[in-house]
Amino acid sequence: MTDWLHIYRNTDDDTLAALGSTGLVRRAAKDVEAGKVAWETAPRLLRADGQLVRIDAGGPARASCDCPAPGVCKHILAAVIWLRNAAPEPGASNMTNAADGADSGPLAVAPPAGTSADAGASAANDPTAASAGDSAIDALSRLLAEVTALEPAAVFKTAGLAATRKAAALHAAEYPVTLSATAGTLLITLPSLDITCRYIGGAGFAGMVSEAPAASRAAVHVLALAAVWRQQGRAIAWPAPSRSAAAAALDDDAGLSADEQLFIERLRALVLAAFEDGWSHVSEIVPAQLRALATSARVESFPRLAGMLRTLAGTASLLVERDAGADERQAIRLATRIYALTHALEPARGDLLRELRGRERRSFDGNQALELLPLGAHWWEQRGGARGLSIAFWNPAAQGVMQAVLARRDHADRHFNRELAWSTASLWQGAGAAATLAGGALTLEQARVSDDLRLGLSMETRASVQPPWRANDERWTSAGYDDWNILADALRASAGLRGETLDCVLLRPARCDTPRLDEARQTFDWTVRDSSGAALALQLPCDPVHHQRIGNLEDWVANGAPIRAVLARYERSLQGGRLEPLTLIIETAGVLRAVSLDYEGAPASAARSAPLLQRLARLFGARPAAATAADIPAESIETATHAGWIGAMQQLLENQAMSGRLHVPGADRQRLVALRACLRASGVELLADALARYLDQPDTERGIALLYLCLTCAELGG
């Protein structure tokens, strides 16, 4: 086999789909079946459906076609499929000449190889070619050896200095990669970017393939190889950074670079187009575009945007698939915040720009010794398919909640489930599974901690189990919030584009009321009170996902065990947000114990929880329509509250955004005019003025701006 032809043999359909699309691969395969591909008379040229395709040792990613289509076209894919399926005649002398660029006739090609003997002969002639007898382990070992043997300096030179420096900046925050292999391709999955890069055997760095956007592709591919090198124990000599930390700060003082401005413009155009098409009619290409932009955002140092875009891409995928769990309003609200953030980033300078960029998602500093009190665990599933178990701890040194996360990406590791994560998966050496941590404390040596107080699950970290804390331990008496006014200030400070997201809070109530089921709103409500008697409402939605948590919460409150603290998550998806109880800290014989409501019921609780769960099942099955602010009739708007007016306006705008008519108030104009009058009369001038501008000149951009104001006011409490 020629020196380069095996590269095309090593290319599978998934790799081709990453170059083009699944539909394009399908069309290309039909052209091959129809006999529309053949060698041209000149070397390294094929004729595919009438177009000339040039191929060489660079692999499919480096092939070119004379058709006007940009990027990888159907003709290139057809040529690759044909080369992959067709075996050159053994001993064809003109094959080597063509590979060397000699002026020779067309290569002779036999029908597709159908026997293992053909494949075995190919493998014997070329050790990097995949053979039919290759096991997955053999292929992985062979390809890993090939990648490890690459010279970093040569890779960096091919990628270019700018791409290499971007990869170096991302490398420190990269998790261990996930590796797998087909017969001829090494799949390198980067957790930080949620993207898979494909290294085709024999094609080298230049032949790598991924769904990363063109502007970021070289940096992403360098990052993938570097992550493999590090995992295989190979040292990497990165080029010297182009600027110091002080110089980077000066760059931020000058604002966004030209490349960053271009990225912001592309992102804004995509989000605006999705609003104009309507979020109930999302195009099937939008999720892929959002994922590509998320990768670019991460490479271009916009970590906050990157996380938001990944979440929006997952929601958009469900909308395209018409999944029962798809939620247009969730997509609209997140897209609105993304659009607002692009506008805030554009003129920002200095500290403001650094805040709006956000922190890198994982920047572990290592070598820390920590003493921690376990606060329990909760299971979660995202609309995009990701799922996991978050285990919370109180860190007295940082005076904050820390979390470690066992998780899997969408559709990855089907054996990973809520019970396995809770009872089997070990977090660190010396510590058992999450289920075993409730009754003690932990000390971690060589812990890896990110800036956002996230604990890394490093194999280097060593854990030792300590005696549980007593309820009067001074490390505990200063933990969490015991004044709801201070909590409210912290929640308000986390709102808006500049606020650092406040995920979980530890509450230390002085007294807890009996929880109750609100059938009209389909919520399970629990009021807890601070030392001054002020009430704080905790709430769980009555959907099947929360039924077990609701039943366990009712049982533990009824059990009468002293509840010393509640770990709650701040959920911003509804107007104003809500606090959802996740775990309880109870006192037993003077010591503290964590109770995870997703898993642990109170002793002898089955008889108590059964009636409630039966009511929940009936309630959720009936799904009565809950009254919303948008249901306020126009003639009764003046009797509503501020929150009612803001909620009514938000839902009217969201309804228009679903249909793509955000630029046309239409039948809702009368209600919006009445809302404007009420807002102005009550002194809410900012919203009233924005609504007036929208009504005077309705367009999509003004509608998005008005919707963002509604969301922010709701976060701040109306």
XYZ file of C-alpha atoms in Angstrom:
718
model
C 0.000 0.000 0.000
C 1.255 3.498 -0.805
C 2.615 5.638 2.026
C -0.511 7.756 2.284
C -3.487 5.744 1.050
C -3.944 4.007 4.427
C -4.862 7.389 5.930
C -8.116 7.284 3.982
C -8.678 3.664 5.018
C -8.482 4.839 8.644
C -11.252 7.424 8.205
C -14.684 6.358 9.484
C -18.114 7.899 8.877
C -18.135 9.748 12.205
C -14.916 11.489 11.244
C -16.394 12.444 7.881
C -19.535 13.754 9.608
C -17.318 15.952 11.792
C -15.792 17.364 8.606
C -19.131 17.944 6.912
C -22.430 16.635 8.230
C -24.254 13.333 8.483
C -26.559 14.304 5.626
C -23.621 15.251 3.404
C -21.912 11.914 4.129
C -25.115 10.126 3.144
C -25.301 11.982 -0.177
C -21.622 11.331 -0.861
C -22.082 7.597 -0.229
C -24.896 7.524 -2.794
C -22.575 9.055 -5.386
C -20.039 6.310 -4.685
C -22.713 3.633 -5.043
C -23.770 5.212 -8.340
C -20.230 4.914 -9.713
C -19.634 8.663 -9.911
C -16.087 8.522 -8.484
C -12.933 7.464 -10.370
C -9.252 8.336 -10.736
C -8.408 11.247 -13.016
C -5.450 10.981 -15.406
C -3.261 13.391 -13.387
C -1.681 12.088 -10.146
C -3.505 12.595 -6.833
C -6.676 13.737 -8.601
C -10.089 12.078 -8.610
C -13.256 12.930 -10.495
C -16.311 12.925 -8.163
C -19.684 13.681 -9.748
C -17.918 15.767 -12.378
C -15.707 17.768 -9.982
C -11.941 17.454 -9.523
C -10.809 16.481 -6.025
C -7.123 16.677 -5.039
C -5.890 14.351 -2.271
C -2.531 13.783 -0.607
C -0.911 12.603 2.610
C -2.654 15.376 4.576
C -5.785 13.258 4.788
C -9.408 14.299 4.275
C -9.012 17.578 6.175
C -6.432 18.775 3.611
C -8.225 17.655 0.449
C -9.552 20.290 -1.970
C -12.201 20.469 -4.674
C -12.795 22.819 -7.606
C -16.515 23.195 -6.870
C -17.724 26.555 -5.449
C -18.962 25.088 -2.143
C -16.956 26.338 0.888
C -15.137 23.934 3.204
C -15.460 20.171 2.899
C -17.974 19.430 0.155
C -19.884 16.345 -0.950
C -17.267 15.598 -3.633
C -14.380 15.421 -1.136
C -16.401 13.127 1.115
C -17.298 10.913 -1.837
C -13.626 10.691 -2.831
C -12.636 9.673 0.696
C -15.383 7.045 0.921
C -14.336 5.622 -2.446
C -10.658 5.487 -1.426
C -11.595 3.881 1.874
C -13.695 1.167 0.258
C -11.571 0.412 -2.824
C -8.342 -1.617 -2.647
C -5.479 -0.817 -5.110
C -4.227 -3.810 -7.042
C -1.251 -5.363 -5.267
C 2.017 -4.410 -6.938
C 0.579 -1.589 -9.062
C 3.737 0.302 -9.940
C 2.028 3.537 -10.857
C 0.653 3.884 -7.304
C 4.016 4.816 -5.820
C 4.668 7.241 -8.645
C 1.382 9.001 -7.953
C 2.173 9.223 -4.280
C 5.526 10.794 -5.130
C 3.858 13.350 -7.354
C 5.287 11.852 -10.564
C 3.483 12.504 -13.808
C 1.837 9.162 -14.280
C -1.425 7.647 -15.317
C -4.332 6.859 -13.038
C -3.950 4.399 -10.220
C -5.482 1.001 -10.861
C -8.184 0.232 -8.338
C -9.778 -3.123 -7.697
C -13.267 -3.696 -6.279
C -13.690 -3.120 -2.526
C -11.730 -5.556 -0.417
C -13.993 -8.097 1.180
C -11.633 -10.521 2.847
C -9.475 -10.341 5.910
C -6.553 -11.516 3.772
C -6.687 -8.258 1.788
C -6.748 -6.239 4.975
C -3.993 -8.307 6.511
C -1.775 -7.749 3.468
C -2.347 -4.012 3.698
C -1.430 -4.007 7.366
C 1.703 -5.999 6.673
C 2.834 -3.448 4.084
C 2.042 -0.491 6.395
C 2.199 -0.894 10.172
C 0.108 2.237 10.761
C -2.788 0.936 8.664
C -5.772 -0.571 10.451
C -6.275 -4.287 9.926
C -9.535 -6.163 10.168
C -8.074 -8.206 12.998
C -7.283 -5.165 15.129
C -9.036 -5.227 18.492
C -10.119 -1.932 20.042
C -7.312 -2.297 22.613
C -4.713 -2.949 19.902
C -5.901 0.058 17.897
C -5.843 2.304 20.957
C -2.356 1.166 21.916
C -1.037 1.602 18.366
C -2.511 5.070 17.922
C -1.404 6.220 21.373
C 2.133 5.187 20.520
C 1.925 7.194 17.292
C 0.629 10.320 19.056
C 3.181 10.035 21.877
C 5.972 9.824 19.302
C 5.018 13.144 17.706
C 7.487 15.959 18.323
C 5.764 18.826 20.176
C 8.027 21.418 18.564
C 7.019 20.248 15.093
C 3.349 20.261 16.033
C 3.626 23.775 17.469
C 5.361 25.000 14.319
C 2.596 23.580 12.112
C -0.158 25.019 14.307
C 1.402 28.450 14.546
C 2.516 30.456 17.564
C -0.836 32.126 18.252
C -2.760 28.826 18.306
C -0.066 27.169 20.413
C -0.190 29.923 23.029
C -3.984 29.681 23.207
C -3.662 25.921 23.742
C -1.035 26.463 26.448
C -3.371 28.844 28.292
C -6.149 26.227 28.253
C -3.881 23.271 29.041
C -3.502 23.959 32.767
C -7.283 23.834 33.277
C -7.887 20.710 31.196
C -9.197 17.559 32.892
C -7.809 14.148 32.015
C -9.095 13.381 28.537
C -11.219 10.407 27.542
C -9.590 8.183 24.918
C -11.099 5.576 22.629
C -10.317 4.223 19.193
C -11.845 2.807 16.071
C -9.674 0.629 13.853
C -7.734 3.596 12.488
C -8.765 6.722 14.441
C -7.974 7.891 17.977
C -10.852 9.791 19.594
C -9.710 12.402 22.136
C -12.575 13.933 24.128
C -11.764 17.227 25.873
C -14.036 17.699 28.909
C -13.366 21.432 29.233
C -14.580 22.088 25.684
C -17.056 19.198 25.445
C -15.613 18.331 22.045
C -14.027 15.250 20.481
C -10.941 15.509 18.265
C -10.099 12.685 15.870
C -6.508 11.748 15.146
C -6.393 9.662 11.962
C -3.620 7.093 11.960
C -0.749 8.210 9.749
C -2.149 11.677 8.985
C -0.337 13.509 11.772
C -1.392 16.798 13.333
C -2.382 18.355 10.010
C -4.886 15.575 9.343
C -6.785 15.905 12.630
C -10.542 16.440 12.456
C -13.054 17.963 14.875
C -16.206 20.072 14.927
C -14.268 23.041 16.301
C -14.805 26.227 14.265
C -12.070 27.006 11.753
C -10.702 29.967 13.700
C -10.151 27.839 16.825
C -9.387 24.466 15.255
C -5.590 24.571 15.418
C -5.587 25.571 19.104
C -8.126 22.869 19.975
C -6.131 20.173 18.182
C -2.882 21.223 19.899
C -4.718 21.115 23.233
C -5.971 17.587 22.477
C -2.503 16.267 21.660
C -0.964 18.021 24.670
C -3.579 16.473 26.962
C -2.678 13.012 25.613
C 1.042 13.706 26.028
C 0.506 14.760 29.637
C -1.633 11.688 30.310
C 1.118 9.491 28.852
C 3.767 11.163 31.024
C 5.529 13.101 28.283
C 7.010 16.499 29.172
C 5.900 19.486 27.095
C 8.119 22.511 26.461
C 5.614 25.231 25.645
C 6.843 28.372 23.899
C 7.375 31.365 26.174
C 4.181 33.351 26.762
C 3.841 36.395 24.566
C 2.908 38.664 27.442
C 3.088 38.914 31.192
C 0.090 39.082 33.478
C 0.573 42.849 33.666
C 0.582 43.087 29.874
C -2.588 40.980 29.693
C -4.234 43.362 32.149
C -3.213 46.287 29.948
C -4.817 44.523 26.963
C -8.087 44.296 28.898
C -7.719 47.971 29.781
C -7.718 48.647 26.031
C -10.847 46.553 25.477
C -11.605 43.646 23.169
C -9.206 42.753 20.378
C -10.291 42.794 16.733
C -10.675 38.980 16.737
C -12.753 39.118 19.899
C -14.967 41.829 18.441
C -15.514 39.670 15.362
C -16.473 36.706 17.545
C -18.965 38.839 19.512
C -20.548 40.042 16.266
C -20.921 36.476 14.941
C -22.484 35.327 18.196
C -24.900 38.240 18.353
C -25.991 37.663 14.754
C -26.753 33.986 15.453
C -28.793 34.728 18.590
C -30.700 37.514 16.827
C -31.479 35.190 13.905
C -32.825 32.539 16.322
C -35.150 35.120 17.895
C -36.376 36.233 14.481
C -37.033 32.644 13.378
C -38.845 31.910 16.652
C -37.734 29.589 19.446
C -40.604 27.218 18.705
C -39.136 26.757 15.201
C -35.430 26.298 15.926
C -33.459 25.216 12.873
C -31.615 21.901 13.129
C -28.280 23.660 12.451
C -28.598 26.035 15.428
C -27.416 23.571 18.166
C -24.254 22.765 16.194
C -23.615 26.474 15.606
C -24.031 27.200 19.310
C -21.648 24.387 20.283
C -19.057 25.687 17.835
C -19.382 29.188 19.267
C -19.048 27.763 22.791
C -15.716 26.257 21.778
C -14.602 29.575 20.269
C -15.696 31.418 23.418
C -13.548 29.130 25.566
C -10.527 29.493 23.285
C -10.962 33.282 23.083
C -11.096 33.673 26.895
C -14.830 34.135 27.392
C -15.472 31.309 29.904
C -18.788 32.747 31.105
C -20.154 32.920 27.563
C -18.807 29.432 26.844
C -20.780 27.858 29.689
C -23.975 29.715 28.757
C -23.651 28.695 25.099
C -23.130 25.025 25.955
C -26.301 25.039 28.042
C -28.260 26.838 25.316
C -27.005 24.349 22.716
C -28.328 21.454 24.817
C -31.736 23.098 25.191
C -31.845 23.965 21.478
C -31.116 20.325 20.607
C -34.158 19.229 22.596
C -36.281 21.854 20.864
C -35.157 20.571 17.459
C -35.956 16.991 18.500
C -39.364 18.080 19.865
C -38.423 16.409 23.140
C -41.109 16.391 25.829
C -38.633 18.027 28.216
C -37.826 20.884 25.847
C -38.579 24.336 27.229
C -38.749 27.318 24.862
C -38.939 29.782 27.754
C -35.717 28.465 29.265
C -33.986 28.895 25.900
C -35.409 32.399 25.459
C -34.262 33.541 28.905
C -30.758 32.168 28.469
C -30.442 33.561 24.932
C -31.581 36.946 26.252
C -28.823 36.949 28.870
C -26.246 35.913 26.265
C -27.357 38.725 23.966
C -27.168 41.238 26.825
C -23.696 39.993 27.775
C -22.385 40.526 24.226
C -23.541 44.149 24.380
C -21.954 44.632 27.805
C -18.637 43.117 26.677
C -18.227 45.293 23.607
C -17.468 48.642 25.301
C -16.058 47.161 28.548
C -12.555 47.956 29.745
C -10.285 46.934 32.615
C -11.804 45.303 35.684
C -15.306 45.389 34.216
C -14.139 43.457 31.142
C -12.359 40.904 33.317
C -15.508 40.382 35.392
C -17.705 40.005 32.323
C -15.332 37.496 30.743
C -15.768 35.333 33.841
C -13.338 33.043 35.548
C -11.876 30.005 33.905
C -14.136 27.099 34.796
C -11.362 25.049 36.351
C -8.081 26.555 37.513
C -6.953 24.157 40.222
C -4.007 25.362 42.240
C -3.184 22.034 43.949
C -1.274 21.057 47.079
C -3.890 22.294 49.536
C -4.766 20.539 52.789
C -8.424 20.995 53.688
C -10.677 20.045 56.575
C -14.264 19.647 55.394
C -17.676 18.789 56.775
C -19.798 16.765 54.302
C -23.180 18.420 53.664
C -24.767 15.646 51.608
C -25.279 15.085 47.901
C -27.909 15.650 45.249
C -28.534 14.149 41.811
C -29.121 16.366 38.764
C -29.861 15.993 35.079
C -29.535 18.744 32.472
C -31.765 19.221 29.462
C -28.786 18.634 27.203
C -28.410 15.089 28.581
C -25.552 15.584 31.059
C -26.142 14.083 34.503
C -24.277 13.732 37.730
C -24.008 13.758 41.508
C -22.858 16.908 43.319
C -21.401 16.332 46.787
C -21.290 19.420 49.005
C -18.893 20.274 51.860
C -18.523 23.150 54.278
C -15.022 24.646 54.284
C -14.497 26.665 57.493
C -11.281 28.234 56.182
C -12.992 29.695 53.095
C -16.325 30.165 54.909
C -18.113 28.712 51.914
C -19.750 25.690 50.349
C -17.481 23.574 48.146
C -18.653 20.906 45.738
C -17.167 17.859 44.047
C -18.984 16.534 41.002
C -19.247 13.033 39.553
C -20.742 13.578 36.106
C -21.042 12.290 32.571
C -21.633 14.232 29.390
C -24.796 13.764 27.359
C -25.257 10.122 26.351
C -21.803 9.145 27.678
C -21.360 6.015 29.883
C -24.846 4.551 29.957
C -23.905 2.487 33.027
C -23.546 5.659 35.118
C -26.756 6.268 37.085
C -27.959 7.920 40.276
C -27.644 4.817 42.471
C -24.193 3.855 41.208
C -22.875 7.396 41.688
C -24.282 7.536 45.232
C -23.334 4.147 46.606
C -20.392 2.854 44.578
C -18.208 5.537 42.983
C -15.306 6.573 45.239
C -14.368 10.252 45.295
C -10.733 10.140 46.445
C -8.272 7.582 47.750
C -9.138 6.989 51.379
C -12.713 8.230 51.049
C -15.586 5.987 50.158
C -18.654 6.737 48.065
C -20.915 9.700 48.793
C -23.292 7.455 50.764
C -20.575 6.718 53.355
C -19.617 10.325 54.111
C -22.726 11.514 55.965
C -21.624 10.804 59.520
C -18.062 12.141 59.676
C -15.642 14.817 58.540
C -12.797 14.679 56.024
C -9.265 15.930 55.668
C -7.942 16.165 52.112
C -4.225 16.270 51.308
C -3.047 17.650 47.953
C -6.575 18.783 47.195
C -7.146 20.581 43.928
C -9.470 23.559 44.311
C -10.732 25.940 41.640
C -11.393 29.648 42.042
C -15.127 28.913 42.272
C -14.552 26.496 45.198
C -14.949 23.347 43.109
C -13.019 20.280 44.301
C -11.166 18.290 41.660
C -11.435 14.493 41.683
C -7.707 13.964 41.357
C -6.023 10.604 41.841
C -3.264 12.477 43.699
C -5.643 13.670 46.421
C -5.613 11.636 49.636
C -8.549 11.660 52.052
C -8.721 10.648 55.690
C -11.964 10.292 57.614
C -12.198 12.334 60.840
C -14.694 12.216 63.751
C -17.937 14.095 63.096
C -18.304 17.696 64.218
C -20.312 18.426 67.335
C -23.181 20.897 67.115
C -21.297 23.358 69.351
C -18.035 23.151 67.378
C -16.745 26.683 66.755
C -16.092 25.757 63.133
C -19.834 25.139 62.800
C -21.311 27.985 64.834
C -20.086 30.543 62.274
C -21.153 28.524 59.211
C -23.751 29.612 56.661
C -26.522 32.206 56.868
C -28.640 32.665 59.985
C -29.955 36.135 59.029
C -32.219 36.232 56.000
C -31.506 39.937 55.355
C -27.813 39.140 54.829
C -28.813 36.226 52.589
C -31.049 38.521 50.512
C -28.163 40.955 50.033
C -25.920 38.115 48.835
C -28.543 36.851 46.366
C -29.104 40.342 44.950
C -25.356 40.842 44.574
C -25.193 37.672 42.464
C -27.817 38.958 39.991
C -27.059 40.660 36.697
C -24.132 40.273 34.339
C -21.408 41.208 36.843
C -22.566 39.003 39.685
C -20.723 35.787 40.506
C -23.220 32.951 40.292
C -24.391 31.834 43.731
C -25.273 28.176 43.306
C -25.756 26.634 46.755
C -26.202 28.316 50.141
C -26.090 26.881 53.654
C -29.018 28.077 55.779
C -29.098 27.799 59.572
C -32.727 28.337 60.582
C -33.778 28.872 64.186
C -37.148 27.242 63.511
C -38.826 25.286 60.708
C -42.550 25.290 59.902
C -44.459 22.258 58.667
C -44.143 21.973 54.854
C -47.336 22.099 52.806
C -48.480 21.185 49.315
C -49.789 24.063 47.174
C -51.959 22.279 44.616
C -52.871 25.416 42.667
C -49.220 26.332 42.008
C -48.026 22.709 41.976
C -45.282 23.380 44.501
C -44.226 21.925 47.841
C -43.524 24.874 50.157
C -41.475 24.924 53.346
C -40.961 28.025 55.491
C -37.866 28.332 57.666
C -37.300 31.222 60.109
C -34.190 32.992 61.343
C -33.454 34.077 64.914
C -35.581 37.213 64.537
C -38.553 35.190 63.280
C -38.250 36.373 59.654
C -39.690 33.831 57.191
C -37.875 32.389 54.189
C -39.811 30.274 51.698
C -38.119 27.165 50.284
C -39.872 25.496 47.389
C -39.801 22.310 45.319
C -41.776 21.892 42.075
C -44.188 18.955 42.101
C -42.780 17.120 39.097
C -41.712 13.444 39.134
C -38.034 14.375 39.348
C -38.627 15.869 42.808
C -41.180 13.404 44.234
C -38.645 11.414 46.252
C -37.047 14.570 47.631
C -40.454 15.953 48.619
C -41.486 12.742 50.383
C -38.191 12.520 52.278
C -38.388 16.170 53.331
C -41.895 15.722 54.751
C -40.767 12.597 56.609
C -37.717 14.202 58.222
C -39.665 17.261 59.377
C -42.381 15.013 60.799
C -39.720 12.834 62.434
C -38.859 15.701 64.781
C -35.073 15.353 64.534
C -33.381 18.702 65.267
C -32.664 20.320 61.878
C -29.571 22.472 62.348
C -29.043 23.507 58.727
C -30.408 23.212 55.200
C -28.349 23.174 52.025
C -30.396 24.885 49.313
C -29.800 25.567 45.644
C -30.744 28.938 44.187
C -32.699 28.172 41.021
C -33.043 31.207 38.724
C -35.197 29.647 36.039
C -38.438 31.146 37.362
C -39.349 34.768 38.003
C -37.316 36.005 40.918
C -35.748 32.596 41.460
C -36.437 30.105 44.221
C -34.480 28.266 46.893
C -34.767 24.478 46.616
C -33.835 22.352 49.663
C -31.281 19.661 48.773
C -29.991 18.248 52.055
C -30.539 18.594 55.800
C -27.981 18.709 58.612
C -29.521 17.105 61.685
C -28.211 16.726 65.215
C -28.027 13.216 66.659
C -26.587 12.669 70.150
C -24.869 16.045 69.977
C -23.105 15.470 66.631
C -23.959 16.633 63.110
C -25.072 14.323 60.331
C -25.861 15.118 56.682
C -29.102 13.795 55.168
C -29.379 13.726 51.370
C -33.047 14.193 50.496
C -32.641 12.542 47.076
C -31.662 9.284 48.781
C -32.433 9.142 52.512
C -35.815 8.946 54.191
C -36.478 9.255 57.909
C -36.698 6.023 59.943
C -40.079 4.256 59.670
C -41.259 6.820 57.127
C -42.942 4.650 54.503
C -46.415 4.959 55.990
C -46.141 8.739 56.238
C -44.805 9.499 52.754
C -47.093 7.181 50.772
C -50.253 9.374 50.916
C -48.306 12.477 49.904
C -46.602 10.741 46.986
C -49.969 9.406 45.804
C -51.365 12.941 45.862
C -48.328 14.187 43.952
C -48.774 11.512 41.275
C -52.427 12.479 40.796
C -51.597 16.175 40.837
C -48.781 15.972 38.318
C -50.800 13.724 36.037
C -53.676 16.203 35.963
C -51.358 19.197 35.391
C -53.945 21.935 36.080
C -53.027 25.236 34.496
C -51.428 27.429 37.132
C -52.427 31.081 37.112
C -49.615 33.293 35.850
C -49.032 37.006 35.731
C -49.663 36.937 32.008
C -53.269 35.900 32.719
C -54.062 39.288 34.233
C -56.802 40.800 32.013
C -56.084 44.224 30.559
C -58.913 45.836 32.520
C -57.508 44.487 35.847
C -53.845 45.330 35.310
C -54.042 48.395 37.530
C -54.824 46.185 40.556
C -51.718 44.012 40.129
C -48.406 44.411 41.965
C -45.011 45.371 40.559
C -44.110 41.687 40.289
C -47.393 41.044 38.469
C -46.748 43.791 35.924
C -43.175 42.653 35.284
C -44.240 38.996 35.044
C -47.074 39.837 32.654
C -44.740 41.801 30.379
C -42.087 39.081 30.483
C -44.489 36.336 29.480
C -46.055 38.406 26.715
C -42.603 39.034 25.258
C -41.638 35.364 25.620
C -44.802 34.323 23.791
C -43.842 36.605 20.908
C -40.253 35.288 20.941
C -41.541 31.723 20.555
C -43.271 32.580 17.292
C -40.574 34.908 15.943
C -42.830 37.975 16.234
C -40.922 39.876 18.889
C -40.829 42.828 16.497
C -44.652 42.955 16.229
C -46.629 43.654 19.462
C -49.856 42.826 17.567
C -52.817 41.843 19.702
C -50.802 42.321 22.906
C -50.255 46.016 22.263
C -53.235 47.106 24.385
C -51.991 45.147 27.384
C -48.462 46.533 26.974
C -49.816 50.113 26.805
C -51.739 49.508 30.041
C -48.628 48.047 31.676
C -46.575 51.079 30.627
C -49.095 53.424 32.298
C -49.056 51.419 35.531
C -45.255 51.254 35.649
C -44.911 54.990 35.054
C -47.569 55.854 37.638
C -45.780 53.763 40.258
C -42.369 55.300 39.553
C -40.754 52.375 37.703
C -39.384 54.742 35.073
C -36.605 52.536 33.678
C -38.984 49.794 32.568
C -41.677 52.264 31.510
C -39.228 54.150 29.272
C -37.873 50.947 27.722
C -41.413 49.743 27.050
C -42.301 53.110 25.496
C -39.315 52.881 23.110
C -40.338 49.370 22.134
C -43.942 50.390 21.454
C -42.840 53.440 19.438
C -40.403 51.455 17.270
C -40.948 47.729 17.829
C -38.108 45.529 16.625
C -36.420 42.353 17.797
C -33.433 44.030 19.434
C -35.589 46.397 21.506
C -37.767 43.439 22.454
C -34.731 41.457 23.689
C -33.513 44.473 25.674
C -36.939 44.865 27.303
C -37.090 41.152 28.105
C -33.651 41.339 29.752
C -34.826 44.207 31.955
C -37.817 42.105 33.042
C -35.555 39.164 33.941
C -33.153 41.364 35.904
C -35.946 43.098 37.821
C -37.407 39.700 38.700
C -34.001 38.538 39.993
C -33.764 41.655 42.157
C -37.180 40.995 43.596
C -39.313 43.203 41.346
